[in-house]
Amino acid sequence: MKEPEVFISADEIADRIAELGRQIADDYAGRELILVCVLKGSMPFFVDLSRAISLPLVWDYMAVSSYGAGTESSGRVKFVADLGENIEGRDVLVVEDIVDTGRTAKYLMGVLGARNPASLRFITLLDKPSRRVVEISADYVGFEIPDRFVIGYGMDFDQQYRNLPWIGALDGIEE
Ligand code: IMP
Ligand code: MG
């Protein structure tokens, strides 16, 4: 396995999540939020973020897959598992690990928006705006990053590295 270099440290991630949690708690004060984890990549971010939001909230998850074994999005999004909750009339915040081409986020927001939630917003830990193919912007962004392939803190290359507690960059990986 190729050795990644540290790109965003565990401390930097924790500090940014504390800020995001406070901001979300302010924005949704007095409401009950459904926080949606998009499996698998956003699991660590989802758990840490949810514990940084001091509001009553409900956990739910869905699974989609867009990547094959490489680093380039296939352009197709496959629905793998649906939410358990009925989101109609409720406040929904979708939690993603990274927005790259934007296809996954656009697809998810379309599917969930059609179910008439009271509100629907989107948070991503990382955003690579220079890679965008479809128009979508997150309501909350942890870090805007340049076009590098990153792994760790939930994110994978070929299903590996998800368990790293920090975010690393893998350069020279075949696209
Ligand atoms: P998009 O549909 O192209 O925006 O890609 C979104 C998904 O691709 C993310 O949820 C990740 O699972 C994956 N992805 C995009 N860029 C990276 C990366 O740099 N490292 C690991 N996974 C990535
Ligand atoms: Mg992935």
mmCIF file of N, CA and C in Angstrom, residues 62-172:
data_model
loop_
_atom_site.group_PDB
_atom_site.id
_atom_site.type_symbol
_atom_site.label_atom_id
_atom_site.label_comp_id
_atom_site.label_asym_id
_atom_site.label_seq_id
_atom_site.Cartn_x
_atom_site.Cartn_y
_atom_site.Cartn_z
ATOM 1 N N MET A 62 -28.023 6.661 4.115
ATOM 2 C CA MET A 62 -28.305 6.087 2.810
ATOM 3 C C MET A 62 -26.969 5.723 2.176
ATOM 4 N N ALA A 63 -27.016 4.834 1.217
ATOM 5 C CA ALA A 63 -25.774 4.437 0.564
ATOM 6 C C ALA A 63 -25.908 4.588 -0.945
ATOM 7 N N VAL A 64 -24.899 5.204 -1.531
ATOM 8 C CA VAL A 64 -24.821 5.318 -2.983
ATOM 9 C C VAL A 64 -23.393 4.974 -3.371
ATOM 10 N N SER A 65 -23.204 4.598 -4.609
ATOM 11 C CA SER A 65 -21.824 4.435 -5.038
ATOM 12 C C SER A 65 -21.670 4.998 -6.433
ATOM 13 N N SER A 66 -20.577 5.706 -6.622
ATOM 14 C CA SER A 66 -20.350 6.335 -7.923
ATOM 15 C C SER A 66 -18.988 5.951 -8.485
ATOM 16 N N TYR A 67 -18.102 5.508 -7.606
ATOM 17 C CA TYR A 67 -16.743 5.226 -8.047
ATOM 18 C C TYR A 67 -16.547 3.751 -8.317
ATOM 19 N N GLY A 68 -15.734 3.434 -9.271
ATOM 20 C CA GLY A 68 -15.284 2.069 -9.461
ATOM 21 C C GLY A 68 -14.057 1.882 -8.590
ATOM 22 N N ALA A 69 -13.073 1.152 -9.083
ATOM 23 C CA ALA A 69 -11.896 0.876 -8.272
ATOM 24 C C ALA A 69 -10.843 1.975 -8.389
ATOM 25 N N GLY A 70 -10.994 2.903 -9.331
ATOM 26 C CA GLY A 70 -9.952 3.906 -9.554
ATOM 27 C C GLY A 70 -10.267 5.221 -8.872
ATOM 28 N N THR A 71 -9.718 6.303 -9.371
ATOM 29 C CA THR A 71 -9.918 7.601 -8.747
ATOM 30 C C THR A 71 -10.848 8.476 -9.573
ATOM 31 N N GLU A 72 -11.348 7.977 -10.669
ATOM 32 C CA GLU A 72 -12.182 8.801 -11.543
ATOM 33 C C GLU A 72 -13.639 8.364 -11.405
ATOM 34 N N SER A 73 -14.524 9.324 -11.188
ATOM 35 C CA SER A 73 -15.943 9.015 -11.059
ATOM 36 C C SER A 73 -16.452 8.378 -12.347
ATOM 37 N N SER A 74 -17.331 7.371 -12.203
ATOM 38 C CA SER A 74 -17.874 6.698 -13.385
ATOM 39 C C SER A 74 -18.917 7.568 -14.070
ATOM 40 N N GLY A 75 -19.414 8.597 -13.350
ATOM 41 C CA GLY A 75 -20.453 9.434 -13.935
ATOM 42 C C GLY A 75 -21.842 8.878 -13.682
ATOM 43 N N ARG A 76 -21.914 7.645 -13.242
ATOM 44 C CA ARG A 76 -23.214 7.074 -12.892
ATOM 45 C C ARG A 76 -23.282 6.910 -11.388
ATOM 46 N N VAL A 77 -24.440 7.180 -10.831
ATOM 47 C CA VAL A 77 -24.615 7.045 -9.392
ATOM 48 C C VAL A 77 -25.555 5.875 -9.155
ATOM 49 N N LYS A 78 -25.135 4.945 -8.324
ATOM 50 C CA LYS A 78 -25.961 3.766 -8.047
ATOM 51 C C LYS A 78 -26.535 3.883 -6.640
ATOM 52 N N PHE A 79 -27.854 3.723 -6.523
ATOM 53 C CA PHE A 79 -28.552 3.768 -5.248
ATOM 54 C C PHE A 79 -28.410 2.409 -4.583
ATOM 55 N N VAL A 80 -27.806 2.358 -3.420
ATOM 56 C CA VAL A 80 -27.538 1.069 -2.780
ATOM 57 C C VAL A 80 -28.456 0.821 -1.575
ATOM 58 N N ALA A 81 -28.742 1.837 -0.767
ATOM 59 C CA ALA A 81 -29.638 1.660 0.378
ATOM 60 C C ALA A 81 -30.353 2.972 0.665
ATOM 61 N N ASP A 82 -31.636 2.881 1.006
ATOM 62 C CA ASP A 82 -32.456 4.078 1.221
ATOM 63 C C ASP A 82 -32.545 4.427 2.711
ATOM 64 N N LEU A 83 -33.042 5.624 2.984
ATOM 65 C CA LEU A 83 -33.283 6.092 4.345
ATOM 66 C C LEU A 83 -34.279 5.189 5.070
ATOM 67 N N GLY A 84 -34.217 5.194 6.383
ATOM 68 C CA GLY A 84 -35.239 4.526 7.181
ATOM 69 C C GLY A 84 -36.391 5.463 7.531
ATOM 70 N N GLU A 85 -36.114 6.779 7.611
ATOM 71 C CA GLU A 85 -37.110 7.764 8.049
ATOM 72 C C GLU A 85 -37.929 8.298 6.877
ATOM 73 N N ASN A 86 -39.188 8.681 7.208
ATOM 74 C CA ASN A 86 -39.991 9.464 6.269
ATOM 75 C C ASN A 86 -39.615 10.934 6.496
ATOM 76 N N ILE A 87 -39.073 11.599 5.478
ATOM 77 C CA ILE A 87 -38.541 12.955 5.673
ATOM 78 C C ILE A 87 -39.538 14.051 5.317
ATOM 79 N N GLU A 88 -40.737 13.683 4.902
ATOM 80 C CA GLU A 88 -41.722 14.694 4.506
ATOM 81 C C GLU A 88 -42.002 15.657 5.672
ATOM 82 N N GLY A 89 -41.876 16.962 5.394
ATOM 83 C CA GLY A 89 -42.161 17.972 6.406
ATOM 84 C C GLY A 89 -41.086 18.121 7.474
ATOM 85 N N ARG A 90 -39.956 17.506 7.292
ATOM 86 C CA ARG A 90 -38.903 17.559 8.323
ATOM 87 C C ARG A 90 -37.647 18.271 7.798
ATOM 88 N N ASP A 91 -36.803 18.682 8.734
ATOM 89 C CA ASP A 91 -35.570 19.398 8.376
ATOM 90 C C ASP A 91 -34.439 18.396 8.183
ATOM 91 N N VAL A 92 -33.898 18.360 6.979
ATOM 92 C CA VAL A 92 -32.922 17.324 6.620
ATOM 93 C C VAL A 92 -31.585 17.964 6.259
ATOM 94 N N LEU A 93 -30.524 17.437 6.854
ATOM 95 C CA LEU A 93 -29.166 17.873 6.505
ATOM 96 C C LEU A 93 -28.373 16.641 6.061
ATOM 97 N N VAL A 94 -27.949 16.656 4.802
ATOM 98 C CA VAL A 94 -27.211 15.542 4.215
ATOM 99 C C VAL A 94 -25.718 15.760 4.429
ATOM 100 N N VAL A 95 -25.040 14.727 4.926
ATOM 101 C CA VAL A 95 -23.622 14.837 5.283
ATOM 102 C C VAL A 95 -22.772 14.010 4.323
ATOM 103 N N GLU A 96 -21.913 14.694 3.570
ATOM 104 C CA GLU A 96 -21.041 14.020 2.602
ATOM 105 C C GLU A 96 -19.576 14.188 2.993
ATOM 106 N N ASP A 97 -18.743 13.286 2.523
ATOM 107 C CA ASP A 97 -17.313 13.397 2.765
ATOM 108 C C ASP A 97 -16.674 14.414 1.822
ATOM 109 N N ILE A 98 -16.983 14.310 0.530
ATOM 110 C CA ILE A 98 -16.304 15.163 -0.451
ATOM 111 C C ILE A 98 -17.185 15.354 -1.682
ATOM 112 N N VAL A 99 -17.169 16.572 -2.198
ATOM 113 C CA VAL A 99 -17.839 16.842 -3.465
ATOM 114 C C VAL A 99 -16.765 17.064 -4.522
ATOM 115 N N ASP A 100 -16.838 16.261 -5.564
ATOM 116 C CA ASP A 100 -15.830 16.263 -6.612
ATOM 117 C C ASP A 100 -16.494 16.762 -7.901
ATOM 118 N N THR A 101 -16.988 15.870 -8.754
ATOM 119 C CA THR A 101 -17.709 16.329 -9.945
ATOM 120 C C THR A 101 -19.055 16.945 -9.566
ATOM 121 N N GLY A 102 -19.587 16.560 -8.414
ATOM 122 C CA GLY A 102 -20.886 17.061 -7.972
ATOM 123 C C GLY A 102 -22.045 16.141 -8.348
ATOM 124 N N ARG A 103 -21.758 15.097 -9.102
ATOM 125 C CA ARG A 103 -22.846 14.227 -9.597
ATOM 126 C C ARG A 103 -23.583 13.528 -8.458
ATOM 127 N N THR A 104 -22.831 13.017 -7.491
ATOM 128 C CA THR A 104 -23.465 12.291 -6.382
ATOM 129 C C THR A 104 -24.368 13.226 -5.592
ATOM 130 N N ALA A 105 -23.839 14.397 -5.247
ATOM 131 C CA ALA A 105 -24.602 15.360 -4.458
ATOM 132 C C ALA A 105 -25.865 15.794 -5.202
ATOM 133 N N LYS A 106 -25.714 16.061 -6.486
ATOM 134 C CA LYS A 106 -26.859 16.521 -7.281
ATOM 135 C C LYS A 106 -27.945 15.448 -7.313
ATOM 136 N N TYR A 107 -27.515 14.221 -7.520
ATOM 137 C CA TYR A 107 -28.451 13.098 -7.572
ATOM 138 C C TYR A 107 -29.181 12.942 -6.229
ATOM 139 N N LEU A 108 -28.418 12.929 -5.139
ATOM 140 C CA LEU A 108 -29.002 12.760 -3.805
ATOM 141 C C LEU A 108 -29.994 13.862 -3.476
ATOM 142 N N MET A 109 -29.609 15.089 -3.777
ATOM 143 C CA MET A 109 -30.476 16.217 -3.440
ATOM 144 C C MET A 109 -31.753 16.165 -4.272
ATOM 145 N N GLY A 110 -31.658 15.676 -5.500
ATOM 146 C CA GLY A 110 -32.850 15.514 -6.342
ATOM 147 C C GLY A 110 -33.791 14.468 -5.764
ATOM 148 N N VAL A 111 -33.235 13.322 -5.394
ATOM 149 C CA VAL A 111 -34.038 12.218 -4.853
ATOM 150 C C VAL A 111 -34.717 12.648 -3.544
ATOM 151 N N LEU A 112 -33.951 13.269 -2.645
ATOM 152 C CA LEU A 112 -34.506 13.632 -1.338
ATOM 153 C C LEU A 112 -35.459 14.827 -1.442
ATOM 154 N N GLY A 113 -35.128 15.767 -2.320
ATOM 155 C CA GLY A 113 -35.979 16.951 -2.503
ATOM 156 C C GLY A 113 -37.379 16.574 -2.982
ATOM 157 N N ALA A 114 -37.480 15.508 -3.775
ATOM 158 C CA ALA A 114 -38.774 15.067 -4.310
ATOM 159 C C ALA A 114 -39.685 14.516 -3.209
ATOM 160 N N ARG A 115 -39.130 14.271 -2.019
ATOM 161 C CA ARG A 115 -39.945 13.734 -0.913
ATOM 162 C C ARG A 115 -40.511 14.828 -0.005
ATOM 163 N N ASN A 116 -40.414 16.064 -0.449
ATOM 164 C CA ASN A 116 -40.993 17.218 0.257
ATOM 165 C C ASN A 116 -40.577 17.401 1.714
ATOM 166 N N PRO A 117 -39.272 17.445 1.982
ATOM 167 C CA PRO A 117 -38.847 17.802 3.336
ATOM 168 C C PRO A 117 -39.168 19.280 3.594
ATOM 169 N N ALA A 118 -39.276 19.669 4.882
ATOM 170 C CA ALA A 118 -39.498 21.083 5.215
ATOM 171 C C ALA A 118 -38.302 21.899 4.745
ATOM 172 N N SER A 119 -37.109 21.349 4.931
ATOM 173 C CA SER A 119 -35.902 21.980 4.405
ATOM 174 C C SER A 119 -34.903 20.890 4.087
ATOM 175 N N LEU A 120 -34.021 21.184 3.140
ATOM 176 C CA LEU A 120 -33.021 20.213 2.718
ATOM 177 C C LEU A 120 -31.719 20.957 2.456
ATOM 178 N N ARG A 121 -30.717 20.630 3.260
ATOM 179 C CA ARG A 121 -29.410 21.254 3.078
ATOM 180 C C ARG A 121 -28.351 20.185 3.015
ATOM 181 N N PHE A 122 -27.152 20.629 2.666
ATOM 182 C CA PHE A 122 -26.083 19.728 2.329
ATOM 183 C C PHE A 122 -24.773 20.230 2.921
ATOM 184 N N ILE A 123 -24.090 19.352 3.663
ATOM 185 C CA ILE A 123 -22.773 19.710 4.205
ATOM 186 C C ILE A 123 -21.749 18.728 3.690
ATOM 187 N N THR A 124 -20.590 19.232 3.311
ATOM 188 C CA THR A 124 -19.497 18.348 2.909
ATOM 189 C C THR A 124 -18.231 18.738 3.673
ATOM 190 N N LEU A 125 -17.478 17.725 4.084
ATOM 191 C CA LEU A 125 -16.228 18.015 4.774
ATOM 192 C C LEU A 125 -15.244 18.660 3.808
ATOM 193 N N LEU A 126 -15.143 18.097 2.596
ATOM 194 C CA LEU A 126 -14.195 18.613 1.609
ATOM 195 C C LEU A 126 -14.919 18.980 0.325
ATOM 196 N N ASP A 127 -14.402 20.012 -0.321
ATOM 197 C CA ASP A 127 -14.965 20.447 -1.600
ATOM 198 C C ASP A 127 -13.817 20.681 -2.571
ATOM 199 N N LYS A 128 -13.927 20.044 -3.756
ATOM 200 C CA LYS A 128 -12.940 20.275 -4.827
ATOM 201 C C LYS A 128 -13.642 21.019 -5.968
ATOM 202 N N PRO A 129 -13.833 22.344 -5.814
ATOM 203 C CA PRO A 129 -14.639 23.081 -6.802
ATOM 204 C C PRO A 129 -14.064 23.048 -8.214
ATOM 205 N N SER A 130 -12.740 22.907 -8.335
ATOM 206 C CA SER A 130 -12.133 22.925 -9.676
ATOM 207 C C SER A 130 -12.513 21.693 -10.497
ATOM 208 N N ARG A 131 -13.068 20.663 -9.867
ATOM 209 C CA ARG A 131 -13.421 19.417 -10.553
ATOM 210 C C ARG A 131 -14.895 19.351 -10.949
ATOM 211 N N ARG A 132 -15.639 20.399 -10.638
ATOM 212 C CA ARG A 132 -17.096 20.320 -10.799
ATOM 213 C C ARG A 132 -17.518 20.129 -12.249
ATOM 214 N N VAL A 133 -18.446 19.190 -12.495
ATOM 215 C CA VAL A 133 -19.015 18.923 -13.810
ATOM 216 C C VAL A 133 -20.479 19.356 -13.842
ATOM 217 N N VAL A 134 -21.201 19.125 -12.738
ATOM 218 C CA VAL A 134 -22.581 19.598 -12.649
ATOM 219 C C VAL A 134 -22.650 20.673 -11.568
ATOM 220 N N GLU A 135 -23.609 21.590 -11.735
ATOM 221 C CA GLU A 135 -23.672 22.725 -10.824
ATOM 222 C C GLU A 135 -24.319 22.330 -9.501
ATOM 223 N N ILE A 136 -23.564 22.431 -8.452
ATOM 224 C CA ILE A 136 -24.108 22.192 -7.111
ATOM 225 C C ILE A 136 -23.168 22.849 -6.111
ATOM 226 N N SER A 137 -23.730 23.526 -5.113
ATOM 227 C CA SER A 137 -22.838 24.045 -4.072
ATOM 228 C C SER A 137 -23.403 23.659 -2.716
ATOM 229 N N ALA A 138 -22.500 23.269 -1.815
ATOM 230 C CA ALA A 138 -22.908 22.820 -0.492
ATOM 231 C C ALA A 138 -23.295 24.024 0.367
ATOM 232 N N ASP A 139 -24.196 23.803 1.307
ATOM 233 C CA ASP A 139 -24.590 24.855 2.244
ATOM 234 C C ASP A 139 -23.510 25.092 3.287
ATOM 235 N N TYR A 140 -22.777 24.034 3.627
ATOM 236 C CA TYR A 140 -21.661 24.134 4.573
ATOM 237 C C TYR A 140 -20.487 23.334 4.012
ATOM 238 N N VAL A 141 -19.291 23.930 4.081
ATOM 239 C CA VAL A 141 -18.081 23.262 3.587
ATOM 240 C C VAL A 141 -17.025 23.283 4.696
ATOM 241 N N GLY A 142 -16.430 22.122 4.959
ATOM 242 C CA GLY A 142 -15.353 22.066 5.941
ATOM 243 C C GLY A 142 -14.088 22.705 5.416
ATOM 244 N N PHE A 143 -13.580 22.179 4.314
ATOM 245 C CA PHE A 143 -12.348 22.682 3.693
ATOM 246 C C PHE A 143 -12.493 22.641 2.176
ATOM 247 N N GLU A 144 -12.141 23.762 1.533
ATOM 248 C CA GLU A 144 -12.023 23.758 0.082
ATOM 249 C C GLU A 144 -10.606 23.294 -0.240
ATOM 250 N N ILE A 145 -10.480 22.321 -1.131
ATOM 251 C CA ILE A 145 -9.148 21.780 -1.429
ATOM 252 C C ILE A 145 -8.871 21.799 -2.931
ATOM 253 N N PRO A 146 -7.593 21.802 -3.315
ATOM 254 C CA PRO A 146 -7.246 21.738 -4.736
ATOM 255 C C PRO A 146 -7.489 20.334 -5.284
ATOM 256 N N ASP A 147 -7.218 20.154 -6.561
ATOM 257 C CA ASP A 147 -7.482 18.880 -7.221
ATOM 258 C C ASP A 147 -6.392 17.860 -6.887
ATOM 259 N N ARG A 148 -6.527 17.244 -5.698
ATOM 260 C CA ARG A 148 -5.623 16.153 -5.316
ATOM 261 C C ARG A 148 -6.491 15.003 -4.846
ATOM 262 N N PHE A 149 -6.012 13.796 -5.011
ATOM 263 C CA PHE A 149 -6.786 12.653 -4.544
ATOM 264 C C PHE A 149 -6.478 12.427 -3.076
ATOM 265 N N VAL A 150 -7.522 12.476 -2.259
ATOM 266 C CA VAL A 150 -7.333 12.379 -0.807
ATOM 267 C C VAL A 150 -7.954 11.095 -0.259
ATOM 268 N N ILE A 151 -7.376 10.634 0.829
ATOM 269 C CA ILE A 151 -7.863 9.413 1.470
ATOM 270 C C ILE A 151 -7.807 9.592 2.983
ATOM 271 N N GLY A 152 -8.456 8.693 3.705
ATOM 272 C CA GLY A 152 -8.445 8.746 5.159
ATOM 273 C C GLY A 152 -9.673 9.443 5.700
ATOM 274 N N TYR A 153 -9.890 9.337 7.034
ATOM 275 C CA TYR A 153 -11.051 9.908 7.691
ATOM 276 C C TYR A 153 -12.325 9.564 6.906
ATOM 277 N N GLY A 154 -12.433 8.288 6.544
ATOM 278 C CA GLY A 154 -13.616 7.792 5.825
ATOM 279 C C GLY A 154 -13.415 7.589 4.341
ATOM 280 N N MET A 155 -12.493 8.368 3.762
ATOM 281 C CA MET A 155 -12.338 8.302 2.299
ATOM 282 C C MET A 155 -11.351 7.209 1.889
ATOM 283 N N ASP A 156 -11.650 6.622 0.738
ATOM 284 C CA ASP A 156 -10.893 5.434 0.334
ATOM 285 C C ASP A 156 -10.208 5.605 -1.007
ATOM 286 N N PHE A 157 -9.201 4.751 -1.213
ATOM 287 C CA PHE A 157 -8.762 4.414 -2.560
ATOM 288 C C PHE A 157 -8.883 2.904 -2.636
ATOM 289 N N ASP A 158 -9.784 2.428 -3.494
ATOM 290 C CA ASP A 158 -9.979 0.994 -3.632
ATOM 291 C C ASP A 158 -10.328 0.340 -2.280
ATOM 292 N N GLN A 159 -11.169 1.021 -1.514
ATOM 293 C CA GLN A 159 -11.678 0.557 -0.207
ATOM 294 C C GLN A 159 -10.636 0.573 0.923
ATOM 295 N N GLN A 160 -9.429 1.033 0.633
ATOM 296 C CA GLN A 160 -8.400 1.098 1.669
ATOM 297 C C GLN A 160 -8.292 2.520 2.241
ATOM 298 N N TYR A 161 -7.650 2.648 3.374
ATOM 299 C CA TYR A 161 -7.295 3.907 4.059
ATOM 300 C C TYR A 161 -8.439 4.569 4.831
ATOM 301 N N ARG A 162 -9.653 4.023 4.799
ATOM 302 C CA ARG A 162 -10.791 4.713 5.435
ATOM 303 C C ARG A 162 -10.562 4.929 6.931
ATOM 304 N N ASN A 163 -9.783 4.044 7.558
ATOM 305 C CA ASN A 163 -9.602 4.087 9.012
ATOM 306 C C ASN A 163 -8.533 5.072 9.480
ATOM 307 N N LEU A 164 -7.831 5.738 8.577
ATOM 308 C CA LEU A 164 -6.866 6.757 9.020
ATOM 309 C C LEU A 164 -7.610 7.866 9.762
ATOM 310 N N PRO A 165 -7.088 8.338 10.914
ATOM 311 C CA PRO A 165 -7.773 9.411 11.643
ATOM 312 C C PRO A 165 -7.514 10.806 11.068
ATOM 313 N N TRP A 166 -6.657 10.907 10.069
ATOM 314 C CA TRP A 166 -6.374 12.185 9.413
ATOM 315 C C TRP A 166 -6.602 12.027 7.911
ATOM 316 N N ILE A 167 -6.511 13.151 7.187
ATOM 317 C CA ILE A 167 -6.710 13.102 5.736
ATOM 318 C C ILE A 167 -5.354 13.187 5.059
ATOM 319 N N GLY A 168 -5.105 12.241 4.171
ATOM 320 C CA GLY A 168 -3.853 12.211 3.442
ATOM 321 C C GLY A 168 -4.068 12.457 1.961
ATOM 322 N N ALA A 169 -2.986 12.823 1.279
ATOM 323 C CA ALA A 169 -3.031 12.986 -0.176
ATOM 324 C C ALA A 169 -2.197 11.889 -0.803
ATOM 325 N N LEU A 170 -2.748 11.309 -1.858
ATOM 326 C CA LEU A 170 -2.039 10.261 -2.603
ATOM 327 C C LEU A 170 -1.752 10.821 -3.972
ATOM 328 N N ASP A 171 -0.513 11.132 -4.239
ATOM 329 C CA ASP A 171 -0.212 11.640 -5.574
ATOM 330 C C ASP A 171 0.338 10.513 -6.422
ATOM 331 N N GLY A 172 0.189 10.672 -7.715
ATOM 332 C CA GLY A 172 0.713 9.672 -8.623
ATOM 333 C C GLY A 172 -0.091 8.388 -8.694
#
